[in-house]
Protein backbone atom coordinates (compact mmCIF):
# COMPACT_ATOMS: atom_id res chain seq x y z
CA UNK A 1 0.00 0.00 0.00
CA UNK A 2 2.70 2.52 0.93
CA UNK A 3 4.70 1.72 -2.19
CA UNK A 4 2.13 3.64 -4.27
CA UNK A 5 2.65 6.80 -2.21
CA UNK A 6 6.30 7.24 -3.13
CA UNK A 7 6.30 6.99 -6.90
CA UNK A 8 7.50 9.77 -9.16
CA UNK A 9 3.88 10.45 -10.08
CA UNK A 10 0.87 10.26 -7.81
CA UNK A 11 0.50 11.23 -4.20
CA UNK A 12 3.17 13.22 -2.37
CA UNK A 13 3.29 15.94 0.28
CA UNK A 14 4.66 18.38 -2.29
CA UNK A 15 1.79 17.70 -4.69
CA UNK A 16 -0.78 18.07 -1.92
CA UNK A 17 0.84 21.32 -0.82
CA UNK A 18 0.78 22.65 -4.38
CA UNK A 19 -2.87 21.66 -4.70
CA UNK A 20 -3.68 23.59 -1.50
CA UNK A 21 -1.75 26.65 -2.72
CA UNK A 22 -3.55 26.72 -6.08
CA UNK A 23 -6.96 26.07 -4.52
CA UNK A 24 -6.48 28.75 -1.84
CA UNK A 25 -5.13 31.30 -4.33
CA UNK A 26 -7.94 30.61 -6.78
CA UNK A 27 -5.68 29.92 -9.72
CA UNK A 28 -2.34 28.71 -11.03
CA UNK A 29 -1.12 32.23 -11.93
CA UNK A 30 -1.95 33.63 -8.52
CA UNK A 31 -0.38 30.70 -6.68
CA UNK A 32 2.79 30.86 -8.78
CA UNK A 33 3.13 34.64 -8.66
CA UNK A 34 3.29 34.80 -12.46
CA UNK A 35 6.32 32.46 -12.47
CA UNK A 36 5.76 30.41 -15.65
CA UNK A 37 7.94 27.53 -14.40
CA UNK A 38 5.94 27.22 -11.17
CA UNK A 39 2.64 27.44 -13.07
CA UNK A 40 3.73 24.52 -15.24
CA UNK A 41 4.98 22.58 -12.20
CA UNK A 42 1.70 23.11 -10.31
CA UNK A 43 -0.32 22.06 -13.34
CA UNK A 44 1.69 18.84 -13.70
CA UNK A 45 1.52 18.06 -9.99
CA UNK A 46 -2.24 18.52 -9.89
CA UNK A 47 -2.57 16.40 -13.02
CA UNK A 48 -0.61 13.68 -11.20
CA UNK A 49 -3.00 13.93 -8.24
CA UNK A 50 -6.02 13.72 -10.53
CA UNK A 51 -4.59 10.57 -12.11
CA UNK A 52 -3.77 9.09 -8.70
CA UNK A 53 -7.25 9.75 -7.27
CA UNK A 54 -8.97 9.08 -10.62
CA UNK A 55 -11.06 12.24 -10.45
CA UNK A 56 -11.06 15.85 -11.59
CA UNK A 57 -10.08 18.27 -8.80
CA UNK A 58 -10.63 21.54 -10.69
CA UNK A 59 -13.04 22.71 -13.35
CA UNK A 60 -10.94 24.67 -15.82
CA UNK A 61 -12.34 27.38 -18.06
CA UNK A 62 -9.65 29.46 -19.73
CA UNK A 63 -7.47 30.87 -16.98
CA UNK A 64 -10.14 30.53 -14.29
CA UNK A 65 -10.61 27.45 -12.14
CA UNK A 66 -13.12 26.21 -9.60
CA UNK A 67 -12.88 23.26 -7.24
CA UNK A 68 -15.03 20.23 -7.99
CA UNK A 69 -16.82 18.50 -5.11
CA UNK A 70 -13.93 16.03 -4.97
CA UNK A 71 -11.47 18.95 -4.96
CA UNK A 72 -13.28 20.61 -2.07
CA UNK A 73 -13.20 17.38 -0.09
CA UNK A 74 -9.50 16.79 -0.80
CA UNK A 75 -8.70 20.39 0.18
CA UNK A 76 -10.49 19.87 3.51
CA UNK A 77 -8.59 16.60 4.13
CA UNK A 78 -5.23 18.05 3.10
CA UNK A 79 -5.63 21.18 5.24
CA UNK A 80 -6.52 19.02 8.23
CA UNK A 81 -3.55 16.75 7.54
CA UNK A 82 -1.08 19.66 7.25
CA UNK A 83 -2.50 21.22 10.41
CA UNK A 84 -1.97 17.98 12.32
CA UNK A 85 1.58 17.71 11.01
CA UNK A 86 2.30 21.27 12.16
CA UNK A 87 0.87 20.45 15.61
CA UNK A 88 3.14 17.40 15.79
CA UNK A 89 6.15 19.48 14.74
CA UNK A 90 5.44 22.12 17.39
CA UNK A 91 4.97 19.46 20.08
CA UNK A 92 8.36 17.95 19.25
CA UNK A 93 10.01 21.37 19.29
CA UNK A 94 8.71 21.98 22.80
CA UNK A 95 9.83 18.56 24.00
CA UNK A 96 13.01 18.77 26.08
CA UNK A 97 15.81 16.41 25.30
CA UNK A 98 17.67 14.75 28.16
CA UNK A 99 21.26 14.39 26.98
CA UNK A 100 23.95 12.65 28.96
CA UNK A 101 27.62 13.02 28.11
Coordinates of C-alpha atoms in Angstrom, one line a residue:
X1 CA 0.0 0.0 0.0
X2 CA 2.7 2.5 0.9
X3 CA 4.7 1.7 -2.2
X4 CA 2.1 3.6 -4.3
X5 CA 2.7 6.8 -2.2
X6 CA 6.3 7.2 -3.1
X7 CA 6.3 7.0 -6.9
X8 CA 7.5 9.8 -9.2
X9 CA 3.9 10.4 -10.1
X10 CA 0.9 10.3 -7.8
X11 CA 0.5 11.2 -4.2
X12 CA 3.2 13.2 -2.4
X13 CA 3.3 15.9 0.3
X14 CA 4.7 18.4 -2.3
X15 CA 1.8 17.7 -4.7
X16 CA -0.8 18.1 -1.9
X17 CA 0.8 21.3 -0.8
X18 CA 0.8 22.7 -4.4
X19 CA -2.9 21.7 -4.7
X20 CA -3.7 23.6 -1.5
X21 CA -1.7 26.6 -2.7
X22 CA -3.5 26.7 -6.1
X23 CA -7.0 26.1 -4.5
X24 CA -6.5 28.8 -1.8
X25 CA -5.1 31.3 -4.3
X26 CA -7.9 30.6 -6.8
X27 CA -5.7 29.9 -9.7
X28 CA -2.3 28.7 -11.0
X29 CA -1.1 32.2 -11.9
X30 CA -1.9 33.6 -8.5
X31 CA -0.4 30.7 -6.7
X32 CA 2.8 30.9 -8.8
X33 CA 3.1 34.6 -8.7
X34 CA 3.3 34.8 -12.5
X35 CA 6.3 32.5 -12.5
X36 CA 5.8 30.4 -15.7
X37 CA 7.9 27.5 -14.4
X38 CA 5.9 27.2 -11.2
X39 CA 2.6 27.4 -13.1
X40 CA 3.7 24.5 -15.2
X41 CA 5.0 22.6 -12.2
X42 CA 1.7 23.1 -10.3
X43 CA -0.3 22.1 -13.3
X44 CA 1.7 18.8 -13.7
X45 CA 1.5 18.1 -10.0
X46 CA -2.2 18.5 -9.9
X47 CA -2.6 16.4 -13.0
X48 CA -0.6 13.7 -11.2
X49 CA -3.0 13.9 -8.2
X50 CA -6.0 13.7 -10.5
X51 CA -4.6 10.6 -12.1
X52 CA -3.8 9.1 -8.7
X53 CA -7.2 9.8 -7.3
X54 CA -9.0 9.1 -10.6
X55 CA -11.1 12.2 -10.5
X56 CA -11.1 15.8 -11.6
X57 CA -10.1 18.3 -8.8
X58 CA -10.6 21.5 -10.7
X59 CA -13.0 22.7 -13.3
X60 CA -10.9 24.7 -15.8
X61 CA -12.3 27.4 -18.1
X62 CA -9.6 29.5 -19.7
X63 CA -7.5 30.9 -17.0
X64 CA -10.1 30.5 -14.3
X65 CA -10.6 27.4 -12.1
X66 CA -13.1 26.2 -9.6
X67 CA -12.9 23.3 -7.2
X68 CA -15.0 20.2 -8.0
X69 CA -16.8 18.5 -5.1
X70 CA -13.9 16.0 -5.0
X71 CA -11.5 18.9 -5.0
X72 CA -13.3 20.6 -2.1
X73 CA -13.2 17.4 -0.1
X74 CA -9.5 16.8 -0.8
X75 CA -8.7 20.4 0.2
X76 CA -10.5 19.9 3.5
X77 CA -8.6 16.6 4.1
X78 CA -5.2 18.1 3.1
X79 CA -5.6 21.2 5.2
X80 CA -6.5 19.0 8.2
X81 CA -3.5 16.8 7.5
X82 CA -1.1 19.7 7.3
X83 CA -2.5 21.2 10.4
X84 CA -2.0 18.0 12.3
X85 CA 1.6 17.7 11.0
X86 CA 2.3 21.3 12.2
X87 CA 0.9 20.5 15.6
X88 CA 3.1 17.4 15.8
X89 CA 6.2 19.5 14.7
X90 CA 5.4 22.1 17.4
X91 CA 5.0 19.5 20.1
X92 CA 8.4 18.0 19.3
X93 CA 10.0 21.4 19.3
X94 CA 8.7 22.0 22.8
X95 CA 9.8 18.6 24.0
X96 CA 13.0 18.8 26.1
X97 CA 15.8 16.4 25.3
X98 CA 17.7 14.8 28.2
X99 CA 21.3 14.4 27.0
X100 CA 24.0 12.7 29.0
X101 CA 27.6 13.0 28.1

